[in-house]
mmCIF file of N, CA and C in Angstrom:
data_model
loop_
_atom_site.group_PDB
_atom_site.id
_atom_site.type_symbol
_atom_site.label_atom_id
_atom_site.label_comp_id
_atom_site.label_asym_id
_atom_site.label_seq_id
_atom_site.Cartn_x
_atom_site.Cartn_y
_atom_site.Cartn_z
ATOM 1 N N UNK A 10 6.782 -89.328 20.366
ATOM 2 C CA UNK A 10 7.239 -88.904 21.668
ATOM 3 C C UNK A 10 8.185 -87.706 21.556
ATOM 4 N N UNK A 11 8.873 -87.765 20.563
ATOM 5 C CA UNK A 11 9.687 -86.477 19.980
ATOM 6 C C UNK A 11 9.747 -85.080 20.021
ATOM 7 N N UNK A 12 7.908 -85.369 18.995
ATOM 8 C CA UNK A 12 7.234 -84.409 18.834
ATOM 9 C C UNK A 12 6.661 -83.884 19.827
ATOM 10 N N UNK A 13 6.218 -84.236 20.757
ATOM 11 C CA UNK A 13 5.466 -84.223 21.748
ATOM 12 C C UNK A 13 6.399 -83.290 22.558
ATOM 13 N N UNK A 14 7.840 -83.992 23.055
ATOM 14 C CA UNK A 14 8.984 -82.751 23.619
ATOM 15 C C UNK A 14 8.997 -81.877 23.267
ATOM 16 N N UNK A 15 9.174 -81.495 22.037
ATOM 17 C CA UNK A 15 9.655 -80.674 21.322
ATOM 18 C C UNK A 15 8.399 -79.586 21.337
ATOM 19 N N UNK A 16 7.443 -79.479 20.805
ATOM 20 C CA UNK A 16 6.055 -79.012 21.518
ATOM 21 C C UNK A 16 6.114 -78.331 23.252
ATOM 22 N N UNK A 17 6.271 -79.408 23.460
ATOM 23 C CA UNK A 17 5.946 -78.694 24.894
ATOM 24 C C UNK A 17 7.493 -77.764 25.167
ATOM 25 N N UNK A 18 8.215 -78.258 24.943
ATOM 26 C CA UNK A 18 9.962 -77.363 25.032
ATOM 27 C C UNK A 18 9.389 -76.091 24.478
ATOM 28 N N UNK A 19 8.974 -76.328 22.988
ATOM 29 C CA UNK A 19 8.497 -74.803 22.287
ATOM 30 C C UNK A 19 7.889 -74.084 23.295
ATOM 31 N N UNK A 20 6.397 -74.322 23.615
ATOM 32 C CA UNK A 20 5.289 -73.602 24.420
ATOM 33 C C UNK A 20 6.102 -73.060 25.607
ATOM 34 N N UNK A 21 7.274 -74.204 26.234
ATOM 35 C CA UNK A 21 8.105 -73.143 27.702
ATOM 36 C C UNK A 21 8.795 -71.938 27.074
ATOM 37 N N UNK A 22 9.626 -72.589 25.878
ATOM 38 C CA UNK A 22 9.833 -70.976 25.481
ATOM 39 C C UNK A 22 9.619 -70.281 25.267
ATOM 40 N N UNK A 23 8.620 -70.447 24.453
ATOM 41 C CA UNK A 23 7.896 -69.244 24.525
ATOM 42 C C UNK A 23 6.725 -67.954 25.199
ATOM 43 N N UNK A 24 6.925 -69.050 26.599
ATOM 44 C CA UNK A 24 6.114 -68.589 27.479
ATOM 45 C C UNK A 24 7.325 -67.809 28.497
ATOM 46 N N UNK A 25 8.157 -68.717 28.497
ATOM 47 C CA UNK A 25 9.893 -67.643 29.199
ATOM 48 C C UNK A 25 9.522 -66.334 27.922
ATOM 49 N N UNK A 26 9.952 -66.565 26.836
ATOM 50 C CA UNK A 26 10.084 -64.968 25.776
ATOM 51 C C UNK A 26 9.037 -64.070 26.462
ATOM 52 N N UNK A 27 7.635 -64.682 26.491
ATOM 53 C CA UNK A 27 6.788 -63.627 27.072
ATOM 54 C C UNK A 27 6.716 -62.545 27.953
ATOM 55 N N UNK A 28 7.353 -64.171 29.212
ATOM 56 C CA UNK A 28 7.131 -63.327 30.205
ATOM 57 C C UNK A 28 8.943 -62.378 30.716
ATOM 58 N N UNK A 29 9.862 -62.997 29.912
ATOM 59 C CA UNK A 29 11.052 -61.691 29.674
ATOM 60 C C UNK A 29 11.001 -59.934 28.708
ATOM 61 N N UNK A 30 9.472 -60.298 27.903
ATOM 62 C CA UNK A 30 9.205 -59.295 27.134
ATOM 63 C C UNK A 30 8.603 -58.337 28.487
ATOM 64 N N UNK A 31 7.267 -59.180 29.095
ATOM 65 C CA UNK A 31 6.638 -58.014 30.231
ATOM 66 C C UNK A 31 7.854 -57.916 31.697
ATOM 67 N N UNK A 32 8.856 -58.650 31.897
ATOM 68 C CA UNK A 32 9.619 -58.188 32.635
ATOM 69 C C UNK A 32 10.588 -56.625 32.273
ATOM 70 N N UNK A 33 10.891 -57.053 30.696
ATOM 71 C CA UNK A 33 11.875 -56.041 30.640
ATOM 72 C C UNK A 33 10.801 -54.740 29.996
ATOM 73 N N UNK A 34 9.689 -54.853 29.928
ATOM 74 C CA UNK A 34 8.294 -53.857 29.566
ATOM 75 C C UNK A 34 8.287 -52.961 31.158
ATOM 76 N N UNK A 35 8.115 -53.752 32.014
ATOM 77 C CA UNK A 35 7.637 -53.024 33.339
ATOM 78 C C UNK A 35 8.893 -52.415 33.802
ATOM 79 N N UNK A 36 10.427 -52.727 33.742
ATOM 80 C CA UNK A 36 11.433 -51.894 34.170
ATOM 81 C C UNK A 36 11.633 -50.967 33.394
ATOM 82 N N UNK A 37 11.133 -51.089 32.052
ATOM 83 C CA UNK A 37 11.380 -49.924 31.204
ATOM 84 C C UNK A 37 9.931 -48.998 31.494
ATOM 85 N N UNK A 38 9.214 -49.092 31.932
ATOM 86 C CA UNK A 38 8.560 -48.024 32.307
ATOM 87 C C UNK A 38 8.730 -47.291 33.567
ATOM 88 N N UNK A 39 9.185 -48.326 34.585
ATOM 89 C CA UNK A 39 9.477 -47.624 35.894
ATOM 90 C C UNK A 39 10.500 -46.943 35.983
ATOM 91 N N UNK A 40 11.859 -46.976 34.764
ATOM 92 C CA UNK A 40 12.930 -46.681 35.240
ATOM 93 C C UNK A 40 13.089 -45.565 34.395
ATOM 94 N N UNK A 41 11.955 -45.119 32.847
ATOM 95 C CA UNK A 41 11.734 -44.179 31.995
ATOM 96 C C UNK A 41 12.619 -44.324 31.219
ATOM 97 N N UNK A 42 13.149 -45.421 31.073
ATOM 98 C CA UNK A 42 14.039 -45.592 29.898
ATOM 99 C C UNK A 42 14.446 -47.514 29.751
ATOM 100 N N UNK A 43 14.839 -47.447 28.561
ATOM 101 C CA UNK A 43 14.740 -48.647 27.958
ATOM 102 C C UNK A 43 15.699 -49.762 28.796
ATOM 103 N N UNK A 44 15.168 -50.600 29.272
ATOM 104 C CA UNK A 44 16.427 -51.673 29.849
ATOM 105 C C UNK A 44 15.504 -53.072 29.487
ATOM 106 N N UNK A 45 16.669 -53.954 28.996
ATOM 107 C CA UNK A 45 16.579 -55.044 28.236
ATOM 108 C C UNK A 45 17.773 -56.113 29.290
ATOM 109 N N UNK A 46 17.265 -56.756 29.299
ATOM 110 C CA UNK A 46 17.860 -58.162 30.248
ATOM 111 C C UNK A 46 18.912 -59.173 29.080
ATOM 112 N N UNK A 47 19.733 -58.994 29.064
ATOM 113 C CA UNK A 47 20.661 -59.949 28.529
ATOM 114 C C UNK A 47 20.916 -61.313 28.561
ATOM 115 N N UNK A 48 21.205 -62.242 27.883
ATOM 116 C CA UNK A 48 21.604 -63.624 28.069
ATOM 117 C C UNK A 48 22.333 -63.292 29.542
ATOM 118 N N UNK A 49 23.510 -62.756 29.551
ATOM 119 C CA UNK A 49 24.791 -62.806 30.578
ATOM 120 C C UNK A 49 24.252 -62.796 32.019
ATOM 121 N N UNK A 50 23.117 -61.571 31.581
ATOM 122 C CA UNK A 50 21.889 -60.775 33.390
ATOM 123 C C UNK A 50 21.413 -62.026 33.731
ATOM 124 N N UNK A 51 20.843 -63.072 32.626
ATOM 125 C CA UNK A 51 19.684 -63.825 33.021
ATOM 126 C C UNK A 51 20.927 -65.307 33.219
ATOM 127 N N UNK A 52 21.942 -65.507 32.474
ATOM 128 C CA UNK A 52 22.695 -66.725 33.452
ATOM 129 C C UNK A 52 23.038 -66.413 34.614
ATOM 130 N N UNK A 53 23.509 -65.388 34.693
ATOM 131 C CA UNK A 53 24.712 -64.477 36.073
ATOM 132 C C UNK A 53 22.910 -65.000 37.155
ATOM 133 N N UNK A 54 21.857 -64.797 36.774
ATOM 134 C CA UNK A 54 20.943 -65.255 38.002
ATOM 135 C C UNK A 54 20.276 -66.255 37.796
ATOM 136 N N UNK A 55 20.496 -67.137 37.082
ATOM 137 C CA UNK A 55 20.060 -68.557 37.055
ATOM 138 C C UNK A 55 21.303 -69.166 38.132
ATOM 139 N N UNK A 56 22.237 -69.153 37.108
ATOM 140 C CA UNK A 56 23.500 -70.114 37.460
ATOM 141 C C UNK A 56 24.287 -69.541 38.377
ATOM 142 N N UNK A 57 24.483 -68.126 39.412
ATOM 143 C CA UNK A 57 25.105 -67.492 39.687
ATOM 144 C C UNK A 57 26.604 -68.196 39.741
ATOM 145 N N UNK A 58 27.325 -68.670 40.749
ATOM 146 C CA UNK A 58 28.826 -68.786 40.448
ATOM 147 C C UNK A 58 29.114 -69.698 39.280
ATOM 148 N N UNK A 59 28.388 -71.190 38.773
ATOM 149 C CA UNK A 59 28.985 -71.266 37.680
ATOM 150 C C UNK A 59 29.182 -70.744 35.961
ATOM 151 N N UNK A 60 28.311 -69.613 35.992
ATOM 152 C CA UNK A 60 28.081 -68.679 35.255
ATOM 153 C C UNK A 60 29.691 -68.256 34.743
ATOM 154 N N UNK A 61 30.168 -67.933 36.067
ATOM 155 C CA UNK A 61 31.589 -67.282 35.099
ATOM 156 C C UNK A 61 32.923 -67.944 35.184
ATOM 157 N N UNK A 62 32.664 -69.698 35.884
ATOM 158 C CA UNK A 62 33.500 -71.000 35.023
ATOM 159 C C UNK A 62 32.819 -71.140 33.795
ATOM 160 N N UNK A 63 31.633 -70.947 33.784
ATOM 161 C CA UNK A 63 31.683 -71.447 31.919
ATOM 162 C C UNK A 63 32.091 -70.836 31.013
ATOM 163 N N UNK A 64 31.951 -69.793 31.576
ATOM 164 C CA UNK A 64 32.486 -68.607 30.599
ATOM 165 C C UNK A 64 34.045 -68.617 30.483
ATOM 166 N N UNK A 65 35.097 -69.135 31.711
ATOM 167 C CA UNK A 65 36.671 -69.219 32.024
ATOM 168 C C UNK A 65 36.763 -70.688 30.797
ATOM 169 N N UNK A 66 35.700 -71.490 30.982
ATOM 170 C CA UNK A 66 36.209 -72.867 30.405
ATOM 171 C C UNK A 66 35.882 -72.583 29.100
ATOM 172 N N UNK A 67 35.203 -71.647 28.354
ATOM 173 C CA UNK A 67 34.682 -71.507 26.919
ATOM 174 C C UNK A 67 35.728 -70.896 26.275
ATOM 175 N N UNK A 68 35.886 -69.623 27.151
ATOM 176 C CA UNK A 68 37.606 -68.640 26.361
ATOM 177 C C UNK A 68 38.850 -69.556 26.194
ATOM 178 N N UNK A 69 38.772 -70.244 27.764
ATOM 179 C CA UNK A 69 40.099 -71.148 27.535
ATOM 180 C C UNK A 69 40.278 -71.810 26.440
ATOM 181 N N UNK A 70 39.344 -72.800 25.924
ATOM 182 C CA UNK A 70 39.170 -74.130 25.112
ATOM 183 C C UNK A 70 38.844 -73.261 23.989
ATOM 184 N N UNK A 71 38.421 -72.421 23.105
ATOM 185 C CA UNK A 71 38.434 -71.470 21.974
ATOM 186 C C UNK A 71 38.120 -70.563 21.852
ATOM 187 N N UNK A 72 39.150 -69.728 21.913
ATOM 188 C CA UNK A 72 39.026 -68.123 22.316
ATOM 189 C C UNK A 72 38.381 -67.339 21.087
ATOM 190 N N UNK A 73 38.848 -67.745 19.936
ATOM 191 C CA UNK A 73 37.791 -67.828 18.591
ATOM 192 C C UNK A 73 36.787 -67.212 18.848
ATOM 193 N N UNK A 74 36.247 -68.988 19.142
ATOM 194 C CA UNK A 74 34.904 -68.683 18.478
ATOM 195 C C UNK A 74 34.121 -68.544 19.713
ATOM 196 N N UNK A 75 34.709 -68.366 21.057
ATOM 197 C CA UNK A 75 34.226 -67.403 22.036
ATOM 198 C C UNK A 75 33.806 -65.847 21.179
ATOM 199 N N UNK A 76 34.941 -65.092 21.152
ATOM 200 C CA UNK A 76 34.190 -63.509 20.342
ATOM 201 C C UNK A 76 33.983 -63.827 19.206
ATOM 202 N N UNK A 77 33.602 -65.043 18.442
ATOM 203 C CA UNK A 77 32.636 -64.659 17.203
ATOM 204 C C UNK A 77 31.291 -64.964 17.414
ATOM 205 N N UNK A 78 31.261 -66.221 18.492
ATOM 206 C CA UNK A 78 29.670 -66.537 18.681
ATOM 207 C C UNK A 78 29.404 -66.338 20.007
ATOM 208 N N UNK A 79 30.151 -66.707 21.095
ATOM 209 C CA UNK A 79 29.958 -66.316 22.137
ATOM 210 C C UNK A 79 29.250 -65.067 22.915
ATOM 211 N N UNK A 80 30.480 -64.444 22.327
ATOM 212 C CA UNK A 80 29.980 -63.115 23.121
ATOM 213 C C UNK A 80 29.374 -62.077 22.652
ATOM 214 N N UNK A 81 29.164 -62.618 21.221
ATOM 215 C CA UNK A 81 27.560 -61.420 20.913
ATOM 216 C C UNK A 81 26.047 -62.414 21.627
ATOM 217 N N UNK A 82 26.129 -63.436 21.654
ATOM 218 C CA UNK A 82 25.278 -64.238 22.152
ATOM 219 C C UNK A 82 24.486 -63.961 23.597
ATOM 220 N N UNK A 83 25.870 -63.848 24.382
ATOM 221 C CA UNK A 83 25.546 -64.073 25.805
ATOM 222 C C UNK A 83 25.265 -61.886 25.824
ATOM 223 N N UNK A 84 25.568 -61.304 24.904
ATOM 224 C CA UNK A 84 25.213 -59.795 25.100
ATOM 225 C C UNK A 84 23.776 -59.132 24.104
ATOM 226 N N UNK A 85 23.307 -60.427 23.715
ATOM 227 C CA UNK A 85 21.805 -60.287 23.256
ATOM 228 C C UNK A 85 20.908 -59.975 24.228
ATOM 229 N N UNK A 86 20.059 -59.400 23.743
ATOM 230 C CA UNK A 86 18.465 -59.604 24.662
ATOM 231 C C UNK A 86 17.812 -60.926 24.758
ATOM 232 N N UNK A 87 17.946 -61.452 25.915
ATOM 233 C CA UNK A 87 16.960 -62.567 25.933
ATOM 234 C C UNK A 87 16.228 -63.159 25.870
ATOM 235 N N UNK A 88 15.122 -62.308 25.654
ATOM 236 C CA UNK A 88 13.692 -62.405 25.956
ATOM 237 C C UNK A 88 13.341 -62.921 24.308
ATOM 238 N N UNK A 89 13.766 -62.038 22.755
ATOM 239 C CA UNK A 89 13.929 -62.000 21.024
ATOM 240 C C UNK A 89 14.405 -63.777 21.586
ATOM 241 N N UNK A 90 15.745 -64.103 21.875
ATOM 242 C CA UNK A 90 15.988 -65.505 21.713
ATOM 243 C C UNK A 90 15.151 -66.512 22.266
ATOM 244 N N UNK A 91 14.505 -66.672 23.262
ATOM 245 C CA UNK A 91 13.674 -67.505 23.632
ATOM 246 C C UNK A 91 12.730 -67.702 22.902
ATOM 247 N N UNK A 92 12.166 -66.622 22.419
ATOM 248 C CA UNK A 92 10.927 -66.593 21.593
ATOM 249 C C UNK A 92 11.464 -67.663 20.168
ATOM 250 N N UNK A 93 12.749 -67.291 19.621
ATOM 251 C CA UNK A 93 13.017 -67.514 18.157
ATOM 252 C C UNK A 93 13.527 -69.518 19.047
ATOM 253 N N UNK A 94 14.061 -69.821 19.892
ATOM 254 C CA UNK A 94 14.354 -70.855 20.046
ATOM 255 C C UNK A 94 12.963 -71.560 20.407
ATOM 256 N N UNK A 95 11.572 -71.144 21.080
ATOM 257 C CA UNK A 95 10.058 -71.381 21.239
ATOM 258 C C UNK A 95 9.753 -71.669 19.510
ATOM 259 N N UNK A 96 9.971 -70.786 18.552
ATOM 260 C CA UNK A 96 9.461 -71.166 17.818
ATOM 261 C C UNK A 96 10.406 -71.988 16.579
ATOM 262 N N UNK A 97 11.041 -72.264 16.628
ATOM 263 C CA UNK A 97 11.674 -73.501 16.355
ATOM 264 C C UNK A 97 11.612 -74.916 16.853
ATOM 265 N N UNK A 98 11.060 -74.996 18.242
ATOM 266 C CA UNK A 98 10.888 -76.378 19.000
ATOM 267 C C UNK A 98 9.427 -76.306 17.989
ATOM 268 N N UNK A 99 9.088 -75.533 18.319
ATOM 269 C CA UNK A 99 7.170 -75.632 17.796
ATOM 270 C C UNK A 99 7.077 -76.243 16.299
ATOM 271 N N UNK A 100 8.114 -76.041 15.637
ATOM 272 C CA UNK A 100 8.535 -75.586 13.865
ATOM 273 C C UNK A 100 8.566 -77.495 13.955
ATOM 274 N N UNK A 101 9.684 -77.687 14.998
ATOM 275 C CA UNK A 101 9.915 -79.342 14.766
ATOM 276 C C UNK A 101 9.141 -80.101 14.918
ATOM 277 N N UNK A 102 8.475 -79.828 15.889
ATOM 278 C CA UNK A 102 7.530 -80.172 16.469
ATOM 279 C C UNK A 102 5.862 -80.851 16.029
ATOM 280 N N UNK A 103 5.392 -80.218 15.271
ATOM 281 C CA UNK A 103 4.396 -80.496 14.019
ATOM 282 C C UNK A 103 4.165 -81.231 13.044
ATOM 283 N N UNK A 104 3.001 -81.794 13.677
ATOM 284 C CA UNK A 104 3.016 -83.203 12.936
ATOM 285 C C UNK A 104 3.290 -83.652 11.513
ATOM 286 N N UNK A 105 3.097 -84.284 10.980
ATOM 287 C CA UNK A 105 3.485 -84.515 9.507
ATOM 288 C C UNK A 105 2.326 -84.490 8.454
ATOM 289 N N UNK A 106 2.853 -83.643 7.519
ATOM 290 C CA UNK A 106 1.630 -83.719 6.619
ATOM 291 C C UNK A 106 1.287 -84.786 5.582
ATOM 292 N N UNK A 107 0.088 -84.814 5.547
ATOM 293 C CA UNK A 107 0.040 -86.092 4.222
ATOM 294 C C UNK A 107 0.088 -85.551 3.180
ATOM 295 N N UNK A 108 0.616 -86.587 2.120
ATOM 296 C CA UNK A 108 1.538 -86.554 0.555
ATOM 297 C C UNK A 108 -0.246 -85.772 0.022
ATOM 298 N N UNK A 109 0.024 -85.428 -1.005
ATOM 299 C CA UNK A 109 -0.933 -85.599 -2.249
ATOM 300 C C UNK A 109 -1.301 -86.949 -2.638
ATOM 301 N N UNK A 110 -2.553 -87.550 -2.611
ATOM 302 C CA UNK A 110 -3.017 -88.300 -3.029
ATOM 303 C C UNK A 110 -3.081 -89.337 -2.010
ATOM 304 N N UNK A 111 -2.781 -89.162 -1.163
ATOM 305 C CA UNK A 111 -2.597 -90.164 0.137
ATOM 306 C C UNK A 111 -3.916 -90.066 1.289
ATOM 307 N N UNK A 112 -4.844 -91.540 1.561
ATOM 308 C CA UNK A 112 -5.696 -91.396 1.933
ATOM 309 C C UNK A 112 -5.875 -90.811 3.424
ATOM 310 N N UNK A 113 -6.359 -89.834 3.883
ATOM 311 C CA UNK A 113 -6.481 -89.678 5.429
ATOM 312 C C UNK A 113 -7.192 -90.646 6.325
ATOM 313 N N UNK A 114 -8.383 -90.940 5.496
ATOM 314 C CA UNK A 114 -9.108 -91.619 6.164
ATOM 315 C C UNK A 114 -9.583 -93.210 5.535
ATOM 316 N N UNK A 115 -9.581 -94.401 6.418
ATOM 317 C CA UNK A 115 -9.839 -95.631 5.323
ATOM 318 C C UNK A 115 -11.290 -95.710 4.548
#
């Protein structure tokens, strides 16, 4: 049942990476220059206002490792991470192989 999540979690992500690759493909042609959608672009319009409490409650509680992981994170391209988090669900996801010498079939 795990596997099965994890699978299908992969395939959404990587179907979000896709379709953030031909989103940020078609503004970069209309606009003649390169624009790439960020973690920050794509919470700020998922989550709009609690977008920037999480961000107040993350600095507050460790300001750290807010600018060491945080905020190169949320100033990535989005579209590269979905894909790499798609193919990691997929990675877990996959069934198990049989040993050497181990019968497949009775």
């Amino acid at each position: 049942m795990i596997r099965f999540l994890a699978r299908i979690l992969g395939l959404l992500f990587l179907a979000a990476g896709f379709v953030g690759c031909v989103y940020d493909g078609a503004r970069s042609i209309a606009n003649n220059a390169l624009l790439v959608t960020s973690v920050s672009d794509l919470a700020l319009a998922l989550l709009k206002d609690r977008a920037a409490s999480l961000q107040a409650a993350a600095e507050g509680s460790q300001p750290a490792l807010w600018k060491m992981l945080g905020l190169p994170l949320t100033l990535s391209p989005a579209a590269p991470i979905a894909l790499a988090i798609g193919l990691m669900f997929l990675w877990l996801g996959q069934p198990r192989r049989t040993g050497i010498g181990t019968l497949v079939r009775p």
